[in-house]
XYZ file of C-alpha atoms in Angstrom:
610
model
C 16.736 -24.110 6.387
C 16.806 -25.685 2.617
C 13.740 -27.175 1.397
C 13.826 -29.406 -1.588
C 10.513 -29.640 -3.684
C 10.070 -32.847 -5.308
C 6.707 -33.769 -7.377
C 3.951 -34.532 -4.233
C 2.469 -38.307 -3.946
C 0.574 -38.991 -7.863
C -3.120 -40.494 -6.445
C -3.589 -37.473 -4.285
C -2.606 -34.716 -6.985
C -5.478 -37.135 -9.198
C -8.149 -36.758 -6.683
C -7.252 -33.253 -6.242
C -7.816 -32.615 -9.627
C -10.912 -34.412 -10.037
C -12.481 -32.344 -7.733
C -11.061 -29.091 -9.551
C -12.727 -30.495 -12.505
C -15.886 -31.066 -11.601
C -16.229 -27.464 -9.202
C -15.285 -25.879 -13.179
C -18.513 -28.022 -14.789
C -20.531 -27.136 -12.080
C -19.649 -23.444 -12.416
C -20.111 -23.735 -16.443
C -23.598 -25.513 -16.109
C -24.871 -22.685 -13.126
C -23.522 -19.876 -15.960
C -25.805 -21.831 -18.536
C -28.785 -21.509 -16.753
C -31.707 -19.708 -18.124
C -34.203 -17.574 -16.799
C -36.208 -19.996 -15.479
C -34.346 -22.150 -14.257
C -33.826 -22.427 -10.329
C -31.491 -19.082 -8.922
C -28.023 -19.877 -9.654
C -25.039 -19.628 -6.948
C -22.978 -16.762 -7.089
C -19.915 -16.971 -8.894
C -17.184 -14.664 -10.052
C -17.699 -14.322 -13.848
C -14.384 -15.237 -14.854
C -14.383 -18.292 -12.211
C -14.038 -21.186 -14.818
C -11.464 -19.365 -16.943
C -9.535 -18.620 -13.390
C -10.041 -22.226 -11.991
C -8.860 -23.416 -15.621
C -5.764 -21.409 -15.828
C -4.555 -21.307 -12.420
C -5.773 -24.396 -10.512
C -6.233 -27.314 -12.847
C -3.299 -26.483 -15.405
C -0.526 -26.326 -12.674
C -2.020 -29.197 -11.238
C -2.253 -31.547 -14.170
C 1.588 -30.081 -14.823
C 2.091 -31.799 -11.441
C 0.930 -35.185 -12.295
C 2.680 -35.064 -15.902
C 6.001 -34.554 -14.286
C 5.294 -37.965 -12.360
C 4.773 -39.447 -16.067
C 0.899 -40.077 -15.207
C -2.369 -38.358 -16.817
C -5.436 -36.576 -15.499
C -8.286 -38.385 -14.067
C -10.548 -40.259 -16.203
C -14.516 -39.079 -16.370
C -15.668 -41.535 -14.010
C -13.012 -40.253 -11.202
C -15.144 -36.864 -11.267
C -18.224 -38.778 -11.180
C -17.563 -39.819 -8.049
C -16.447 -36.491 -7.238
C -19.670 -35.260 -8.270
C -21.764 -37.670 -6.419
C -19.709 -37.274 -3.198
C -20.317 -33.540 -3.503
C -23.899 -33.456 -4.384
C -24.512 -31.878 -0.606
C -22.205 -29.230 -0.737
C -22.853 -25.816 -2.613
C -20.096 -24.226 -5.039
C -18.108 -22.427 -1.985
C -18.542 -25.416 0.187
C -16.921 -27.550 -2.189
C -13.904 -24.140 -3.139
C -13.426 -24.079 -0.106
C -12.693 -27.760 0.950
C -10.689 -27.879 -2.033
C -8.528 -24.609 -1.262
C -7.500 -26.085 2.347
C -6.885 -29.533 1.123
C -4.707 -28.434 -1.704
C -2.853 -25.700 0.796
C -2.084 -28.502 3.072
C -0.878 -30.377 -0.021
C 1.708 -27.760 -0.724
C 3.092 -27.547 3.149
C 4.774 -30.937 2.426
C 8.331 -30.759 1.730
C 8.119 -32.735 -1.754
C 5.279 -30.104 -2.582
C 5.826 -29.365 -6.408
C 5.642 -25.453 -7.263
C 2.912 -26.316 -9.535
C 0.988 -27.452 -6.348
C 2.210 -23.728 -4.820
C 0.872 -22.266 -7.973
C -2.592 -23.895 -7.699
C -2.746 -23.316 -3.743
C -2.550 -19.624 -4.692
C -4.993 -19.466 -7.614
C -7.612 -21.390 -5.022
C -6.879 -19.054 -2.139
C -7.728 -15.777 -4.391
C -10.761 -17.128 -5.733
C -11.767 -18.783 -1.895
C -11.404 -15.296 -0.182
C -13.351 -13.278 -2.586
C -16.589 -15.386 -2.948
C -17.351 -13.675 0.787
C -18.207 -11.073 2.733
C -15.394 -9.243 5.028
C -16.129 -11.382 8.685
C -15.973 -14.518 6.203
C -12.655 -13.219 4.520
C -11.331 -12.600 8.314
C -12.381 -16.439 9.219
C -10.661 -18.182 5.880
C -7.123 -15.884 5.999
C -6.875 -16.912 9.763
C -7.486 -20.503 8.718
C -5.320 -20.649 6.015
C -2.539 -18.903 8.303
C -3.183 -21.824 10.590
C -2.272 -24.336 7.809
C 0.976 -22.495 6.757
C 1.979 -21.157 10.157
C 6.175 -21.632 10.745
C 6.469 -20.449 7.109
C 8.693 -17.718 7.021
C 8.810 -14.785 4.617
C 10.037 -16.754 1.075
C 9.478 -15.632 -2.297
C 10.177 -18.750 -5.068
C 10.921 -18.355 -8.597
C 9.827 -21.025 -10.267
C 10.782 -22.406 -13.725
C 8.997 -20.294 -16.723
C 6.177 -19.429 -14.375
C 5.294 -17.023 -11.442
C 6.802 -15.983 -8.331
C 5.366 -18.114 -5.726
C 5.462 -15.718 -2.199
C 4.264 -17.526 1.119
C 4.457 -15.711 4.418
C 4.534 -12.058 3.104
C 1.320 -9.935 4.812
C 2.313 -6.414 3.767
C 2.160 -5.721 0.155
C 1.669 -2.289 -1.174
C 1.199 -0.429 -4.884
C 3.887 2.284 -6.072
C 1.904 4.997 -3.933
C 2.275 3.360 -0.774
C -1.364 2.211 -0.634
C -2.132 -1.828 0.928
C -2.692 -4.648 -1.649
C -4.554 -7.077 -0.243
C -2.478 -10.486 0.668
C -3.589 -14.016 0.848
C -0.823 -16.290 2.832
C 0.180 -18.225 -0.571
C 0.292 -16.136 -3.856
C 1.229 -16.265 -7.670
C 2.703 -13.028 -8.651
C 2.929 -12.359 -12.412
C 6.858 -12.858 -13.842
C 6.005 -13.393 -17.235
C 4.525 -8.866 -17.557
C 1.335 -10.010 -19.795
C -1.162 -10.886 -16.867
C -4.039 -9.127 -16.831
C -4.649 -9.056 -13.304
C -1.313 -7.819 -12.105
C 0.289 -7.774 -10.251
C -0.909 -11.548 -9.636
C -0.893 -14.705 -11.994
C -3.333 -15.410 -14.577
C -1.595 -18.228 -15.801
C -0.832 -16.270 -19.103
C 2.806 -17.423 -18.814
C 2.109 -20.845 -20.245
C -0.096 -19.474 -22.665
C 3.002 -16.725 -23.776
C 5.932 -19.427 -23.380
C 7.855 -17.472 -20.696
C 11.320 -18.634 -20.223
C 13.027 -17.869 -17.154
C 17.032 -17.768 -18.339
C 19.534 -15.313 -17.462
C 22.836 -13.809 -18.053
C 25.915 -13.463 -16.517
C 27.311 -10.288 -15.122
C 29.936 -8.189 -13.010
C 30.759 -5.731 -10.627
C 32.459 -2.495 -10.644
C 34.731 -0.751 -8.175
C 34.972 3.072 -7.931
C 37.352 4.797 -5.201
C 37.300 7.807 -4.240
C 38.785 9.956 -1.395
C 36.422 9.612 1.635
C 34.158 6.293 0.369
C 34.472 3.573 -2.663
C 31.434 2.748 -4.654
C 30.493 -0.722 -5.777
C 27.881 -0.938 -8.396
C 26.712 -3.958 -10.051
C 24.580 -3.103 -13.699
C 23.222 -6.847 -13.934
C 20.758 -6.107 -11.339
C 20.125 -1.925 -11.351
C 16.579 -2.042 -12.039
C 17.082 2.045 -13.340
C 15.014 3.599 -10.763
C 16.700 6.992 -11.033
C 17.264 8.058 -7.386
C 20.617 7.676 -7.929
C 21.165 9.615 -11.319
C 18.262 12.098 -10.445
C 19.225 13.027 -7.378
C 22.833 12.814 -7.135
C 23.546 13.940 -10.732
C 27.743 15.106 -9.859
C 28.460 11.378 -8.624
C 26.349 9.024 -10.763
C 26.490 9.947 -14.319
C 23.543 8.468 -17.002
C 24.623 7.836 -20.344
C 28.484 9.314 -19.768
C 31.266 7.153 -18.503
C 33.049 6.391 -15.752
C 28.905 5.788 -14.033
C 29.999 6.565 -9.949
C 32.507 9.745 -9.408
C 32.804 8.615 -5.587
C 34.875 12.471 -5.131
C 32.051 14.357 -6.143
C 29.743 15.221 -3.568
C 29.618 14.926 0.160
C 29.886 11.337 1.842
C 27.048 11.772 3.564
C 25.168 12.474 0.578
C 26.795 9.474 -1.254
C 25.867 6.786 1.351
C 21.983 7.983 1.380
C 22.070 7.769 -2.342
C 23.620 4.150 -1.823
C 20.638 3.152 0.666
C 18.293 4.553 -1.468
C 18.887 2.189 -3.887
C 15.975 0.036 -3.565
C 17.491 -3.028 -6.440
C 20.777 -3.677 -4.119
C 23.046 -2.962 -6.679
C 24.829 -0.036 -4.796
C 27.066 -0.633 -1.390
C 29.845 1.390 -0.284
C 33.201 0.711 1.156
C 34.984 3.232 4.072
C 38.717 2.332 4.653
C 39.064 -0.576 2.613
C 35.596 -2.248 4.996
C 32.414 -2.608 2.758
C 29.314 -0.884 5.113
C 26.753 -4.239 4.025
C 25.006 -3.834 6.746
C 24.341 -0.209 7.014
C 23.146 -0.592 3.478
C 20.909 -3.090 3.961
C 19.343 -0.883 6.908
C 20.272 -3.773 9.396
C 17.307 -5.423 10.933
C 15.239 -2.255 10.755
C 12.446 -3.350 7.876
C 9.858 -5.842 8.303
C 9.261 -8.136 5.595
C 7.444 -6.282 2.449
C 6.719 -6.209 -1.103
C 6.145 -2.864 -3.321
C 4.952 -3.393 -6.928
C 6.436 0.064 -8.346
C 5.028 1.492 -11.171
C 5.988 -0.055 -14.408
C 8.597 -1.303 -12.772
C 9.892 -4.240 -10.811
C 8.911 -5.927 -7.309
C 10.973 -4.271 -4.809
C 11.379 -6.827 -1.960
C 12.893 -5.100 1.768
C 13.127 -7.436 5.104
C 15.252 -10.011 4.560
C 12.579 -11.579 2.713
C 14.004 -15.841 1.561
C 14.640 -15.741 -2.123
C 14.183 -19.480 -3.496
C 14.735 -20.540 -7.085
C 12.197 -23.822 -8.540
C 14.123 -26.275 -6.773
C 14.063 -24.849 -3.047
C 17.739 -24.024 -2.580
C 18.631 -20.363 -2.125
C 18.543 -18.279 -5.393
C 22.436 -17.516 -6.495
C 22.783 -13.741 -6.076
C 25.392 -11.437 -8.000
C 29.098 -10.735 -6.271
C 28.133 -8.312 -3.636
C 24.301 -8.461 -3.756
C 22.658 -7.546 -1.130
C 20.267 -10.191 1.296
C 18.094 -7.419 2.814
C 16.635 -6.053 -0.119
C 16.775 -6.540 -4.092
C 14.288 -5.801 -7.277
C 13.159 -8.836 -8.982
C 11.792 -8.602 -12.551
C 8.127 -8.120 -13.558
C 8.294 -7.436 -17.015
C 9.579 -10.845 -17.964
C 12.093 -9.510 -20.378
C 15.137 -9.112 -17.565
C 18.913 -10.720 -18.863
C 19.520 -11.305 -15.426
C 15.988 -13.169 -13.977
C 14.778 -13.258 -11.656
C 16.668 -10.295 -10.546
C 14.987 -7.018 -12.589
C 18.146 -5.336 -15.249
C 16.572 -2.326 -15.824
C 14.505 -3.734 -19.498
C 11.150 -2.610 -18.291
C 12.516 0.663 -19.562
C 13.733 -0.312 -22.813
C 10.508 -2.536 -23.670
C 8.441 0.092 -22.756
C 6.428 -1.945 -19.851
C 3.550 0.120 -18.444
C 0.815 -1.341 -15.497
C -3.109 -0.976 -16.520
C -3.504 2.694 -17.026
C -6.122 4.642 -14.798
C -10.070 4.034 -16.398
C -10.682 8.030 -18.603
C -11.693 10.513 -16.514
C -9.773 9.376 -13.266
C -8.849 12.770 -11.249
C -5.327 11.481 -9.601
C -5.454 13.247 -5.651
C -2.828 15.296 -4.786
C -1.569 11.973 -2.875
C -1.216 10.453 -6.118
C -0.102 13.601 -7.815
C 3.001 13.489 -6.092
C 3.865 9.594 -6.233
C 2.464 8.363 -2.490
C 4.240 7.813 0.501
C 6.841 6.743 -0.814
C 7.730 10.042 -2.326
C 6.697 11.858 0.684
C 9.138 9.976 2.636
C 11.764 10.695 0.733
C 11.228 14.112 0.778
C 10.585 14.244 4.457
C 13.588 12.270 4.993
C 15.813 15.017 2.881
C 14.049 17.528 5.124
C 14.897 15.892 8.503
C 18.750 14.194 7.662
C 19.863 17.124 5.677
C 18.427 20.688 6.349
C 17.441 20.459 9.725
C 20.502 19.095 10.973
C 22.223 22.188 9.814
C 20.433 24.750 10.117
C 20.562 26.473 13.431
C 17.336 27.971 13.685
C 15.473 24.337 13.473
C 18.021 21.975 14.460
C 17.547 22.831 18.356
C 13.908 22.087 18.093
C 13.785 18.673 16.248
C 17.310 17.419 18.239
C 15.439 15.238 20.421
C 12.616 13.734 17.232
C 11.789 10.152 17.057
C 14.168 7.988 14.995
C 10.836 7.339 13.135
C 9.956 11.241 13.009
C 10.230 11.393 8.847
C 8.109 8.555 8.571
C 5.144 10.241 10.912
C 5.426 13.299 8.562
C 5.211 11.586 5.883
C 1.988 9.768 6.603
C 0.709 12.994 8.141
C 1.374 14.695 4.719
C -0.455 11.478 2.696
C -3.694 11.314 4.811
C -3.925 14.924 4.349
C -3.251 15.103 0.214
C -6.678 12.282 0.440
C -4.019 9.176 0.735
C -4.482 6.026 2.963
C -5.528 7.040 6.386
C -1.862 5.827 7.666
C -1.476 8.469 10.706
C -4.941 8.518 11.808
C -5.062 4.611 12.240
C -1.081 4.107 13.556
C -0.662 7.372 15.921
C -4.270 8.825 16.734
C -5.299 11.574 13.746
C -5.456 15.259 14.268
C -5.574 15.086 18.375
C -2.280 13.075 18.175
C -0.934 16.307 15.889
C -2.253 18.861 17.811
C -0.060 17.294 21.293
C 3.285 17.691 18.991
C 2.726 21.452 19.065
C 1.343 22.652 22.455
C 3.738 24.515 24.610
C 5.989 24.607 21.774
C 6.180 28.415 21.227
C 6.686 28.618 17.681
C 7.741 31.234 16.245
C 6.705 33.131 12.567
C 10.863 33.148 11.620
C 10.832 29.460 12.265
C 7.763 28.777 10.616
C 8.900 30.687 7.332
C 12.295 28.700 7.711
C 10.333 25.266 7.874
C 8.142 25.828 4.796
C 11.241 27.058 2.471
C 13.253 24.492 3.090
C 9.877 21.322 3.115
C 10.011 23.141 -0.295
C 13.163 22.741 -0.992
C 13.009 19.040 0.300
C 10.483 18.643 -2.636
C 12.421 20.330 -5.392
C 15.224 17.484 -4.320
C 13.232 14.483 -4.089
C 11.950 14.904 -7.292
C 8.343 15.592 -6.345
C 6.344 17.133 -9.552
C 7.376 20.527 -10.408
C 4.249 21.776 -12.266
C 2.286 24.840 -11.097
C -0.854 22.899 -10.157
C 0.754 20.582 -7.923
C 2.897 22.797 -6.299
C 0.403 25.603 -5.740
C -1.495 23.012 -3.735
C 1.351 21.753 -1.479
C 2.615 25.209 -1.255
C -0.747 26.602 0.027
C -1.361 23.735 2.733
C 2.015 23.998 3.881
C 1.742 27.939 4.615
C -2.116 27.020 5.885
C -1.219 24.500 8.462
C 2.512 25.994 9.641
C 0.450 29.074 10.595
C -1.784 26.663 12.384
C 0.961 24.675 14.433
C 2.295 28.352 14.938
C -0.987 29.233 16.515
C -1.769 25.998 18.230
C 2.084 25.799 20.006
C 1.598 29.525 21.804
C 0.791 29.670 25.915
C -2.348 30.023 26.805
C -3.573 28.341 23.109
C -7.265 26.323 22.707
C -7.200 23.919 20.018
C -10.291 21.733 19.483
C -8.926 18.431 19.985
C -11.652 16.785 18.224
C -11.116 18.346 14.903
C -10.759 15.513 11.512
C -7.928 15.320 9.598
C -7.473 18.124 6.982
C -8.405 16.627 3.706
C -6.795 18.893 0.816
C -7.700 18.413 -2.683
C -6.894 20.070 -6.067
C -9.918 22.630 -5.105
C -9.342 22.811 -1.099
C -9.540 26.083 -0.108
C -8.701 26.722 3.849
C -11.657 29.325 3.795
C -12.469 33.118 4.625
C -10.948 34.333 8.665
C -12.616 33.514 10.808
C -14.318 30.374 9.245
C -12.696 28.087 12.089
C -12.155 28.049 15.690
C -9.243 29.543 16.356
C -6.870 27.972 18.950
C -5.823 32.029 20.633
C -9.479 32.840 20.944
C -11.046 34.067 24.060
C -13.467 31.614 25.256
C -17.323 32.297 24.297
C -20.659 31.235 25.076
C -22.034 31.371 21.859
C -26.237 31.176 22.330
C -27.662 27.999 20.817
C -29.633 28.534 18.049
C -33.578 28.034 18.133
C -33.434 23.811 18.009
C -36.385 21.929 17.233
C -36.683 18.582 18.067
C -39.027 16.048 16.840
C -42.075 14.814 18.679
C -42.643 10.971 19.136
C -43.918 9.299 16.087
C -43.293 13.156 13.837
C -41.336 12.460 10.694
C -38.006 14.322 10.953
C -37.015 16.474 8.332
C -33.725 18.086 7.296
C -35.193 21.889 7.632
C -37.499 21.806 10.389
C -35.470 19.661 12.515
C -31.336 18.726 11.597
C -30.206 21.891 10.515
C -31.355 23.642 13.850
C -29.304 21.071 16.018
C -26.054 22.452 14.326
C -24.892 25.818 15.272
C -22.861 28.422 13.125
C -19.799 27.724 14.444
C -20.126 24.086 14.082
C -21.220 24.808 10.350
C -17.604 27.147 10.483
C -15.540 24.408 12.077
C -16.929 22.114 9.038
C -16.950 24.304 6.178
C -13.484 23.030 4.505
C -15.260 19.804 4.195
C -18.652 20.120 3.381
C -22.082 22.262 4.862
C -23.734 21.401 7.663
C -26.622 23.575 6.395
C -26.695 21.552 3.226
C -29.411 19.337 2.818
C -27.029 17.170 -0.082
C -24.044 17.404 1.970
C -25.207 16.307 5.119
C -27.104 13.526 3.892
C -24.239 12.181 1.872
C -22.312 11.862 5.080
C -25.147 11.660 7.479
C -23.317 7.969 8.496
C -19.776 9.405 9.082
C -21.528 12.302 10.452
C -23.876 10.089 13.264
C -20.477 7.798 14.246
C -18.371 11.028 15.459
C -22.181 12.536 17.430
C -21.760 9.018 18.972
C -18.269 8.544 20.074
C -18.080 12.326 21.247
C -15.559 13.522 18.094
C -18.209 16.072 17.123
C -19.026 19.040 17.460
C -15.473 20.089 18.266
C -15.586 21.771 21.716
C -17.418 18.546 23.276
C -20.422 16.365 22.740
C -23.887 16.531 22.362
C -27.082 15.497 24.563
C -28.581 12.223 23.785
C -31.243 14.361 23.071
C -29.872 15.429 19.886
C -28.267 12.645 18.619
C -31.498 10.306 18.888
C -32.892 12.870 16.513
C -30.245 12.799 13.902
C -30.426 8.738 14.476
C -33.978 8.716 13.674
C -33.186 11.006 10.408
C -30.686 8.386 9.396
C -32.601 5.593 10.103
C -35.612 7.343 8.155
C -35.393 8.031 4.645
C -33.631 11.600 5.644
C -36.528 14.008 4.157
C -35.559 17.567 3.265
């Protein structure tokens, strides 16, 4: 349904205002405090400039497109006297809620959008997590029946209400408030959200016109519409004999396989490619159908790339005009803010030369971010699963029956493991979940070997990196853990459920034979080492007393991450460590006496003495 925004009631954006004002004096005079002066409340050290540029600007915008003026003095007088009571947050916080109620109603400027977003970021991150948990569900309460809606408004940000699943170029969650400013104009310097630097920068928001192009070929016809291909490559990159870069005619429909054409047409994450079979254009195969919940990815010096179906508004509330063809499930929108074809991204990121804040000197990327995050991952995994497996008659019997979600699992598996978010662990159940896949599966080594080449060759296709460092370290996890699933999948096999995740880095090594518990082992009672346990009231120390309760083959099953005989490593993890003695997930082959585990509490608890 259509809203129209129209400017919100004058005396109400005034009153609002005045108590913006005043919450920035009182956050200037706390900053001015001396020394001695009473202990001032906390406050982000960019609050006033924040408040400034992103609450009372697009507010007193508001009330000058009613033809009135800001407040006088005296208004935040009163203001001041009313609020004498209430601390900083008390009065951000009233003043958040009361302007996001402000922007529910249907003649809710976008200004007032604008400066319900600026409030909401600096509301949720003046507290601590259980107080961020209380204000989101709060401020869902005010905006609930909002659906997914993204607004462009006029020379400013894009104003998204409704979204909860944002994520970076790797994959990895941003954190969402339910109203946001996301930067349009490419200069803020908190990107991807607002900073107000648009007004500062005079942003215009203006497009171009454009067209779109037919190609036919013998099995599928190609549309393709340039005023909206944000130049992502996958086409060009991956599918080099049917779209062409810098040679003309751009799509040669005839030149590869159709099923290789129409996953290089739903790859394309701008909408600017659909396909036609028989004369009937496949829209809705393109646009994945109803598959994708509403979600935002900021790629990497690149555009937003909105999938879901998410409502594209422009300033005045009516439905944003799309190109001939465009599609409604997905589409890039510009975040550079030098697109001819706004808000919809044209590909100039690439010819301005727009970058995001570079990583601080010194940053060691993970192999995770090495390869360019789940995203990548997935595409590779999908490759693997919709291409190679399918015909290969070694592997296709045993994947016939996978989940329709199976390349998605993999790919998560694959990012937790190369030190990414901890995706598979949280959605599916971590290594135990893993280990079920394989038992009774009776893998064999000629299937194994077939699986790694062509997960390689999956890679090499998707346009994962090619240099030595990164692939040695794929390569050699791949061969490590294929020999383990070989292993794991044979009758008769042990595998300690209660393993953790693999975590391979840049320096992982999987360790000497014989370092881990091996899943075809005969079963042994291996003789407990001499233990020593404190006495009541004894200090405990890491020598007399910890390193005893942990056996060698618990120090074995352990080695790829760290030494349980090390007095640093243990006591860097000595929290992780305590949570898995206490919910039974450690040692491996089942849990310890309370015995033991009040002693390695009362180490933690101390101040963990060599």
């Amino acid at each position: 349904m259509t809203r129209i925004h129209a400017p919100a009631p004058g005396e109400e954006l005034r009153a609002l205002l005045a108590q913006a004002a005043n919450l920035r004096q009182r956050v200037s005079q706390t900053a001015g405090r001396s020394e001695g002066d009473a202990a001032p409340e906390p406050v982000h050290p960019t609050f006033a400039d924040r408040l400034e540029a992103s609450v009372i600007r697009p507010l007193t915008e508001a009330l000058h497109r009613l033809g009135e003026f800001p407040p006088h003095e005296h208004e935040g007088n009163d203001v001041q006297r009313a609020d004498s009571g209430a601390s900083i947050d008390e009065a951000l916080w009233r003043l958040t809620k009361e302007v996001t109620r402000l922007r529910m109603l249907p003649t809710a400027a976008t200004q007032v959008l604008e400066a319900a977003a600026g409030l909401q970021d600096l509301a949720c991150e003046s507290v601590s997590a259980d107080g961020l948990t209380e204000r989101l569900r709060a401020l869902e309460e005010i905006q609930s029946g909002l659906e997914p809606v993204v607004q462009a408004s006029i020379n400013g940000p894009y104003l998204v209400a409704g979204v909860d699943r944002m994520t970076n170029w790797l994959g990895e969650p941003i954190p969402t408030r339910p109203q946001m400013a996301l930067c349009r104009c490419g200069a803020s310097a908190r990107k991807p959200f607002c900073d107000g630097t648009h007004a500062r920068i005079g942003f215009a928001s203006g497009k171009d016109p454009d067209r779109r192009d037919t190609y036919v070929g013998q099995q599928v016809t190609i549309f393709d519409n340039r005023g909206i291909c944000q130049h992502s490559g996958f086409c060009t990159d991956r599918l080099s004999n049917v779209f062409h870069q810098g040679e003309g005619p751009f799509v040669t429909p005839s030149g590869g396989r159709m099923d290789e054409v129409i996953r290089a047409v739903r790859d394309c994450p701008s909408g600017a490619l659909s396909y036609a079979i028989d004369d009937r254009e496949a829209r809705e195969q393109v646009d994945h159908g109803d598959k994708r919940k509403p979600a935002i990815e900021v790629s990497k010096d690149g555009p937003y790339r909105l999938v879901g179906g998410i409502t594209l508004l422009n300033a005045e509330g009516q439905e944003e005009p799309r190109n001939q063809g465009a599609s409604r499930e997905h589409c890039a929108l510009c975040r550079c803010g030098q697109s001819q074809n706004k808000p919809f991204c044209s590909g100039m990121h690439w010819y301005v030369d727009f970058h995001d804040p570079v990583a601080e000197p010194g940053h060691e990327p993970t192999v995770f971010e090495g390869c360019g995050g789940l995203p990548a991952l997935t595409r590779m995994t999908r490759l693997f699963y919709e291409k190679y497996v399918p015909a290969d008659p070694l592997l296709a019997p045993l994947f016939a029956e996978m989940s329709a979600d199976h390349p998605e699992r993999v790919a998560k598996w694959l990012g937790e493991v190369f030190c990414g978010p901890t995706h598979y662990s949280d959605e599916y159940g971590g290594y135990a979940r893993m280990i079920s896949q394989h038992v009774g599966k009776g893998l064999t080594e000629e299937k194994r070997a077939r699986w790694v080449a062509l997960l390689i060759q999956s890679a090499q296709d998707a346009g994962l990196p090619n240099d030595a460092e990164w692939r040695s370290t794929f390569g050699a996890y791949v061969e490590w853990g294929s020999r383990l699933a070989v292993e794991n999948s044979q009758a008769g096999a042990r595998p300690p459920e209660n393993m953790p995740m693999p975590r391979w880095d840049w320096h992982t090594a999987a360790g000497a034979p014989g370092s881990r518990i091996s899943a075809s082992a005969p079963a042994q009672e291996e003789p407990d080492e001499s233990i020593v346990l404190p006495g009541a009231g004894e200090t405990v120390g890491f020598e007399r007393h910890i390193k005893s309760l942990f056996r060698a083959r618990d120090r074995r099953s352990m080695k790829f991450a760290f030494d349980l005989w090390a007095y640093d490593d243990v006591r860097q993890h000595a929290h992780a460590i305590l949570d898995r003695l206490r919910n039974g997930s450690m040692p491996c082959d089942g849990p310890w006496p309370e015995e033991k585990i009040d002693a390695f509490a009362r180490w933690v608890d101390s101040d963990m003495s060599a």
